Coordinates of C-alpha atoms in Angstrom, one line a residue:
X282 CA 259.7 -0.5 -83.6
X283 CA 257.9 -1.6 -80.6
X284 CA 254.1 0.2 -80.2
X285 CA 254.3 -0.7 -76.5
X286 CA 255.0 2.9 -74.0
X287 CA 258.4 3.5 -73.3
X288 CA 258.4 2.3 -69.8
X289 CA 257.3 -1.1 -71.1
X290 CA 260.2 -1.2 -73.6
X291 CA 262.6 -0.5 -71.2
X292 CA 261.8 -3.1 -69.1
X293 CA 261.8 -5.7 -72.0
X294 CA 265.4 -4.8 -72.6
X295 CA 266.0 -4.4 -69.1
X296 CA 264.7 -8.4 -68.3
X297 CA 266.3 -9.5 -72.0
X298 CA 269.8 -8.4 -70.3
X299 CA 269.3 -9.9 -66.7
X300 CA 268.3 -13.2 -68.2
X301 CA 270.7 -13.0 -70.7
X302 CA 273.6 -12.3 -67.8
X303 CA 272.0 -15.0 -65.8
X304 CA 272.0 -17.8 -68.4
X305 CA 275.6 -16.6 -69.4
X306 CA 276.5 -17.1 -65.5
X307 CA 275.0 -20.3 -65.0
X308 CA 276.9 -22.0 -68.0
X309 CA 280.2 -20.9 -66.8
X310 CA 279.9 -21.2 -62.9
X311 CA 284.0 -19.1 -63.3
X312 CA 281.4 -15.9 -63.4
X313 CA 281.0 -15.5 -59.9
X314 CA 284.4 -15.3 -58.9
X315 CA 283.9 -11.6 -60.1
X316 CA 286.5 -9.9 -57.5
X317 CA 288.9 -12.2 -58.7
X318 CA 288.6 -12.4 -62.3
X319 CA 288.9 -8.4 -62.1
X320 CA 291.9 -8.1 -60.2
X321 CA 293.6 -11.3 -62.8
X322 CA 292.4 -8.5 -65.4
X323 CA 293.9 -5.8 -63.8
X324 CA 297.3 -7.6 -63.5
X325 CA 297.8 -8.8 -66.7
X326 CA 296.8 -5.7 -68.5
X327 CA 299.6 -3.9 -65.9
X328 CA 302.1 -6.4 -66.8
X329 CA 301.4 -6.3 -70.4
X330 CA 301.8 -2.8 -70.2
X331 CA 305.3 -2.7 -68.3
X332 CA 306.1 -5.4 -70.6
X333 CA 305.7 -3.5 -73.8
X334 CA 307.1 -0.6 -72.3
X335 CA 310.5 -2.5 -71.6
X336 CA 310.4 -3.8 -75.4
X337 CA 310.7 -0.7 -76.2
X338 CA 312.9 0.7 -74.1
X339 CA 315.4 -2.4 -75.0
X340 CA 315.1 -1.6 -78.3
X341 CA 312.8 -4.7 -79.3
X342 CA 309.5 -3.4 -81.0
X343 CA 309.3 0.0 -82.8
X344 CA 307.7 3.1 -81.2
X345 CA 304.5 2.6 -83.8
X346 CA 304.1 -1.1 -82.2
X347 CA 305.0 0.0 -78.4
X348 CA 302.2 2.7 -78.8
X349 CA 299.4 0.5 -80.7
X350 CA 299.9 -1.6 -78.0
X351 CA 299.7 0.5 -75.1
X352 CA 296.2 1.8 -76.5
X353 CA 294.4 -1.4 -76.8
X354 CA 295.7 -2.3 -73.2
X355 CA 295.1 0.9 -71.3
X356 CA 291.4 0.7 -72.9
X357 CA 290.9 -2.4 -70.7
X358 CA 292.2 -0.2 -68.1
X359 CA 289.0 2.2 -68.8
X360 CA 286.5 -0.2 -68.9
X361 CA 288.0 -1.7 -65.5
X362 CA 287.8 2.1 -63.8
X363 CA 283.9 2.3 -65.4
X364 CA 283.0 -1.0 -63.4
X365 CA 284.7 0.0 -60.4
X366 CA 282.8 3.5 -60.5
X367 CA 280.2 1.3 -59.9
X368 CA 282.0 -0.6 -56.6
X369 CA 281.3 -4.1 -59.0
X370 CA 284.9 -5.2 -57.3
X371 CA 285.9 -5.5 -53.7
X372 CA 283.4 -3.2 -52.7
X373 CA 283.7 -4.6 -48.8
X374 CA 287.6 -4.4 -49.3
X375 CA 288.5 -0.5 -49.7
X376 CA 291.9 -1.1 -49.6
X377 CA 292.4 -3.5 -52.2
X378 CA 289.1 -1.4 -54.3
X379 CA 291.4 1.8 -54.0
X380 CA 294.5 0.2 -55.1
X381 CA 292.6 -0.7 -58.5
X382 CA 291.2 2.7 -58.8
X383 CA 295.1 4.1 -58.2
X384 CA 296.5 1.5 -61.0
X385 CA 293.8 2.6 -63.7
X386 CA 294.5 6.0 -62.9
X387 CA 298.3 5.6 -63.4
X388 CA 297.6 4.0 -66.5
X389 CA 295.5 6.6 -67.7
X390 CA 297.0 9.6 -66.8
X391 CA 295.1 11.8 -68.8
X392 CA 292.0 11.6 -66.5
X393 CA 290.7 13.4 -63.6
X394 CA 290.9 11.1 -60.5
X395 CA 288.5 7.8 -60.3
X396 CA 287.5 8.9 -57.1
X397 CA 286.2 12.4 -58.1
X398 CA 285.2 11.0 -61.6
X399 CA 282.9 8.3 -59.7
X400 CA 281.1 11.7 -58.4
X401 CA 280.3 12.7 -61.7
X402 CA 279.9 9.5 -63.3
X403 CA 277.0 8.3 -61.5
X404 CA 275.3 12.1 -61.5
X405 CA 275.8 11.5 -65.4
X406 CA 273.3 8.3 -65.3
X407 CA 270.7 10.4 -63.6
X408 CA 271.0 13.5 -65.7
X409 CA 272.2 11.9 -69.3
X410 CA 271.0 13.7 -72.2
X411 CA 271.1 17.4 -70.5
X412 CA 272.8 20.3 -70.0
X413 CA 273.5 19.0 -66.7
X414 CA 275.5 16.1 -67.7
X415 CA 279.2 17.3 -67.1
X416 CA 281.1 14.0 -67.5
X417 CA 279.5 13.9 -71.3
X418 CA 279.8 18.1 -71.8
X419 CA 283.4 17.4 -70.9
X420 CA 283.9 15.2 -73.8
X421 CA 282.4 17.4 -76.5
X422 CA 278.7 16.0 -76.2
X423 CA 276.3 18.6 -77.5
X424 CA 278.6 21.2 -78.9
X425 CA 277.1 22.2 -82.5
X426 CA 280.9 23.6 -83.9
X427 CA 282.6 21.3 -85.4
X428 CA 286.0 22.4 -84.7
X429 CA 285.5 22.9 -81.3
X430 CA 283.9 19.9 -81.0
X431 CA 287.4 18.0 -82.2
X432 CA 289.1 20.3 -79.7
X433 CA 287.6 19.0 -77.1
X434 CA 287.5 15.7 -78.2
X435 CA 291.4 15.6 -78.7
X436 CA 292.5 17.8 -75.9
X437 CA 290.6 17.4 -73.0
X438 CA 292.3 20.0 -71.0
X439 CA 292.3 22.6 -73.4
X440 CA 288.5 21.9 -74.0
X441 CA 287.9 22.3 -70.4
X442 CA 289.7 26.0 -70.6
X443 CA 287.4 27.1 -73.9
X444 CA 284.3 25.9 -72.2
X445 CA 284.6 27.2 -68.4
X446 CA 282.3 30.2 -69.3
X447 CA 279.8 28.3 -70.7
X448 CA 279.9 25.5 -68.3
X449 CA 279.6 27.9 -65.3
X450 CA 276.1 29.2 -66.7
X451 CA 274.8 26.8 -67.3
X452 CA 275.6 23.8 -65.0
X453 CA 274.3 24.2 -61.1
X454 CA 278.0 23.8 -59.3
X455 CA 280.5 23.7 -62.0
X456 CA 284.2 25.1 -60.4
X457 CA 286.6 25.2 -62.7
X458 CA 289.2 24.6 -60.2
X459 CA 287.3 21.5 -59.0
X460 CA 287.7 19.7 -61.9
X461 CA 291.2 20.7 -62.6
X462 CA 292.3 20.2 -59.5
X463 CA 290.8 16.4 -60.0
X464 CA 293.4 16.1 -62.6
X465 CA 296.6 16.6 -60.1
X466 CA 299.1 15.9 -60.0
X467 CA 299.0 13.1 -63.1
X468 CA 297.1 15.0 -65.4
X469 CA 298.9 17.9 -64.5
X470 CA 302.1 16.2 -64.7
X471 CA 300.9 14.5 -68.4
X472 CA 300.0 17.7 -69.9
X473 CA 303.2 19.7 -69.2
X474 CA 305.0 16.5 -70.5
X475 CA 302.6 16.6 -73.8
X476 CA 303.2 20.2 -74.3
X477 CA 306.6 20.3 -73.2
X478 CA 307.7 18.3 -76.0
X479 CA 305.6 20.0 -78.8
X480 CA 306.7 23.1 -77.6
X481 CA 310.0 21.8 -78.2
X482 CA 310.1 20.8 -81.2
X483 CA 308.1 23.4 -82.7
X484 CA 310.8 25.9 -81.4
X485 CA 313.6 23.5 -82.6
X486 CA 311.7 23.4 -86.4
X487 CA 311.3 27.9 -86.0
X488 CA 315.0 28.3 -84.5
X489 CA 317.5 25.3 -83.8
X490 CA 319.0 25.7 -80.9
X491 CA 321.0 23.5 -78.3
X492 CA 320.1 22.5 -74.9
X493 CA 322.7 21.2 -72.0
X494 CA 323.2 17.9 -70.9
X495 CA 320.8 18.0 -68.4
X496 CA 318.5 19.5 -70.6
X497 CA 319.2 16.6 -72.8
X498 CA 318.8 13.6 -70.4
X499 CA 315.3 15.2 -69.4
X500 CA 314.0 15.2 -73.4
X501 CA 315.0 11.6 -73.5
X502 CA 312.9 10.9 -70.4
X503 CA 309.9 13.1 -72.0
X504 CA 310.5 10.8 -75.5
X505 CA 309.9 7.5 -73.5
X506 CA 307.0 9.0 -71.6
X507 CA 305.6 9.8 -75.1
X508 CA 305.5 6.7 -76.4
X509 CA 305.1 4.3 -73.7
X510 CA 302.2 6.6 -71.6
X511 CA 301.5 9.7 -73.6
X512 CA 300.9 9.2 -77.3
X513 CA 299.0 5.6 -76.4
X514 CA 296.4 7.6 -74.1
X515 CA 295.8 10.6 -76.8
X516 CA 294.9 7.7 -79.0
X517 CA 292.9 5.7 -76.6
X518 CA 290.8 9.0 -75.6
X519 CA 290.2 10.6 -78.5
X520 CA 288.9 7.1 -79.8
X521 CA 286.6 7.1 -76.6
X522 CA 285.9 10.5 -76.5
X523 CA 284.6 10.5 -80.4
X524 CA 282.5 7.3 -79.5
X525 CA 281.1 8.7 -76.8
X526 CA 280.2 11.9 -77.5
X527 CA 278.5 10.4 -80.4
X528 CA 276.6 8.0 -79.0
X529 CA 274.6 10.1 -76.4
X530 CA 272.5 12.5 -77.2
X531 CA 271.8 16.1 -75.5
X532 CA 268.5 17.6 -75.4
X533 CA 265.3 16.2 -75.6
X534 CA 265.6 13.3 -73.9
X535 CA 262.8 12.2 -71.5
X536 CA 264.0 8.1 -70.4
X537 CA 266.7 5.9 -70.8
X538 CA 265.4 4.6 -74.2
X539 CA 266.8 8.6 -75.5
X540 CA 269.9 8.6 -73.9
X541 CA 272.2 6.9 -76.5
X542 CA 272.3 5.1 -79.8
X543 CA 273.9 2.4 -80.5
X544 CA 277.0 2.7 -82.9
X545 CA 277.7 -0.2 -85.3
X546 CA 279.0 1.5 -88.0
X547 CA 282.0 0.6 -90.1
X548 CA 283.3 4.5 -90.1
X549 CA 284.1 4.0 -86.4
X550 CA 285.6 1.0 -85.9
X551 CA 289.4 2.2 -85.9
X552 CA 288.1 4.3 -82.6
X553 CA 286.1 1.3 -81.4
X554 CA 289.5 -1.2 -81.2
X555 CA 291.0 1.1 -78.8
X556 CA 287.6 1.9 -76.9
X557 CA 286.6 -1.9 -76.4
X558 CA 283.8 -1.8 -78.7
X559 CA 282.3 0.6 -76.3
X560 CA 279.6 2.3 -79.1
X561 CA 278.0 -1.3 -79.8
X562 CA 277.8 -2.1 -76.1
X563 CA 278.0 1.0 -74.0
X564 CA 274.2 1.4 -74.5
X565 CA 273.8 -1.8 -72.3
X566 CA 275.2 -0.1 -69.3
X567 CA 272.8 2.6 -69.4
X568 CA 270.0 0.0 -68.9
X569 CA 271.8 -2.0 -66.5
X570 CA 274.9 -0.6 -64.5
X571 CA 275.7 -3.1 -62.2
X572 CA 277.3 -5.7 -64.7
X573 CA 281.2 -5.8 -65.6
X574 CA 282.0 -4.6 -68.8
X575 CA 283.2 -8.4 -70.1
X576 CA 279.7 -9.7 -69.3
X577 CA 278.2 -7.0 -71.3
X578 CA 280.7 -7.9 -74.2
X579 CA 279.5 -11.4 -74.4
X580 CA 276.0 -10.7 -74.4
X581 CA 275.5 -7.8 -76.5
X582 CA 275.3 -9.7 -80.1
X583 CA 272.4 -10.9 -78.5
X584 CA 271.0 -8.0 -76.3
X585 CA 271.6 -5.5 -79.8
X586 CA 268.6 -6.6 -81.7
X587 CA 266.1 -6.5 -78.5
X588 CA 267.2 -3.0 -78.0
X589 CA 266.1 -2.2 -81.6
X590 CA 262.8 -4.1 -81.4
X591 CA 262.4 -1.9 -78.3
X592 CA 262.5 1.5 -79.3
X593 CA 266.9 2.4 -79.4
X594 CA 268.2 3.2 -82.4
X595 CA 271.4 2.5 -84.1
X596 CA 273.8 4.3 -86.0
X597 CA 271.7 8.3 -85.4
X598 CA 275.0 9.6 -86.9
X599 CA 272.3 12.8 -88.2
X600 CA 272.8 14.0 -84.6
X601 CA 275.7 15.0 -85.3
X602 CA 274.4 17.6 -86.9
X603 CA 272.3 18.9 -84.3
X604 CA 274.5 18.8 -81.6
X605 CA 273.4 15.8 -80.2
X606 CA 270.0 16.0 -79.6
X607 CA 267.5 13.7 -79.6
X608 CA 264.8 14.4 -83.2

């Protein structure tokens, strides 16, 4: 580890990743068309979605394949709402910046809305590491149970419901209606769907019973929805929401050098596929936030063992165990 203070490490990394971005950009000039290459992004990742979606619907693929699929797609989605959090696209074009922000969000329609996420996203870069980090607290970062830590991580909104008491002591503005509200009416709309169907079924397993025909043309809605939308999104959070919530720590951080670690290890690389590697290369971001997420992709083999000559570490999986925090 380097012996120089941390504010001289973080600017090491911080210059490593600027010069690495700006070598990267000068030996493919295509780099600058950065609205563009975004909104090319943005369009084949919708029409690969649609795409799949009618596969299955024809009958084509399996509903294992449809929903593998769907995952690794609407992860792309993700990283495309983090940079646009960020206004990296079309900031100087609202329209055309709000119709991407709209199109993640359908694709992801477990989230709260970009718009009010952007809020919290950018307070989380100035408070990362505390208790007043909500984006991170949302996600199960920092909670010491175990099961309730996989609660959260899996089910969003019903980690949101077991936390509001704790949440409204002890971070300044939390309203639970605020961030549900966020949620509406997609979120809304994708858990009544999610728990619809289980409820369903686990009725049908206690008591079969029949439903009438229009009963039955809405399950067969609710089945597509679950395949093609739901299922793939339950994956592609919970694989996030792991990584992430692993990755930063909570408590006794005092700079950016404490706010994450970087995960590499194997044990996680079924939840980094449908995350877009975001525990080796999420760390980045928190160093330099102004760079789309592909850019950070490309560099980080290079950028990863700067970081660790500088004072991050890798692979703190021990946290875990203490909730997070930074020892």
């Amino acid at each position: 580890m380097s012996k120089l203070t941390a504010k001289q490490n973080i600017k090491a990394i911080v210059t490593a990743i600027n010069a690495e971005e700006t070598s990267l950009r000068a030996r493919y000039p295509i780099l600058k068309w950065q609205n563009g290459i975004a909104m090319v992004i943005l369009l084949l990742s919708l029409c690969s979605f649609i795409g799949v979606a009618t596969l299955y619907y024809v009958a084509a693929i399996p509903a294992w394949l449809c929903i593998v699929l769907v995952a690794l797609i609407t992860s792309i989605a993700h990283e495309l709402e983090h940079d646009l959090l960020h206004k990296q696209y079309f900031s100087k074009h609202p329209l055309i910046h709000n119709f991407m922000m709209l199109t993640v969000w359908l694709m992801r329609p477990n989230t709260v809305n970009p718009w009010y996420r952007r809020k919290i996203h950018l307070h989380h870069h100035k408070v990362s590491g505390t208790s007043q980090d909500l984006e991170e607290r949302l996600v199960g970062n920092g909670i010491q149970s175990p099961f309730l830590r996989a609660v959260v991580i899996a089910d969003g909104l019903l980690g949101l419901l077991l936390n509001t008491k704790r949440f409204s002591k002890e971070i300044r503005g939390f309203k639970f209606l605020q961030v549900f509200n966020a949620g509406a009416p997609l979120a809304t709309a994708y858990f009544a769907i999610l728990y619809g169907v289980i409820a369903y079924y686990a009725l049908q397993f206690v008591q079969p019973f029949e439903v009438p025909g229009w009963g039955v043309e809405l399950l067969e809605v609710a089945e597509l929805l679950m395949v093609v939308l739901i299922l793939p999104n339950v994956i592609r959070s919970f694989s996030l929401n792991l990584v992430t919530s692993s990755m930063h720590y909570y408590g006794g951080v005092n700079n950016v050098l404490e706010q994450t670690h970087v995960i590499t290890s194997r044990w996680f690389l079924p939840f980094q596929l449908f995350c877009f590697d975001f525990g080796r290369t999420h760390t980045i971001h928190h160093f330099v936030s102004n760079q789309p997420f592909y850019i950070r992709q490309m560099i980080s083999k290079k950028i990863r063992p700067i970081m660790a000559l500088h004072g991050v570490r890798f692979d703190d999986l021990q946290s875990l165990k203490h909730a997070n925090q930074y020892r």
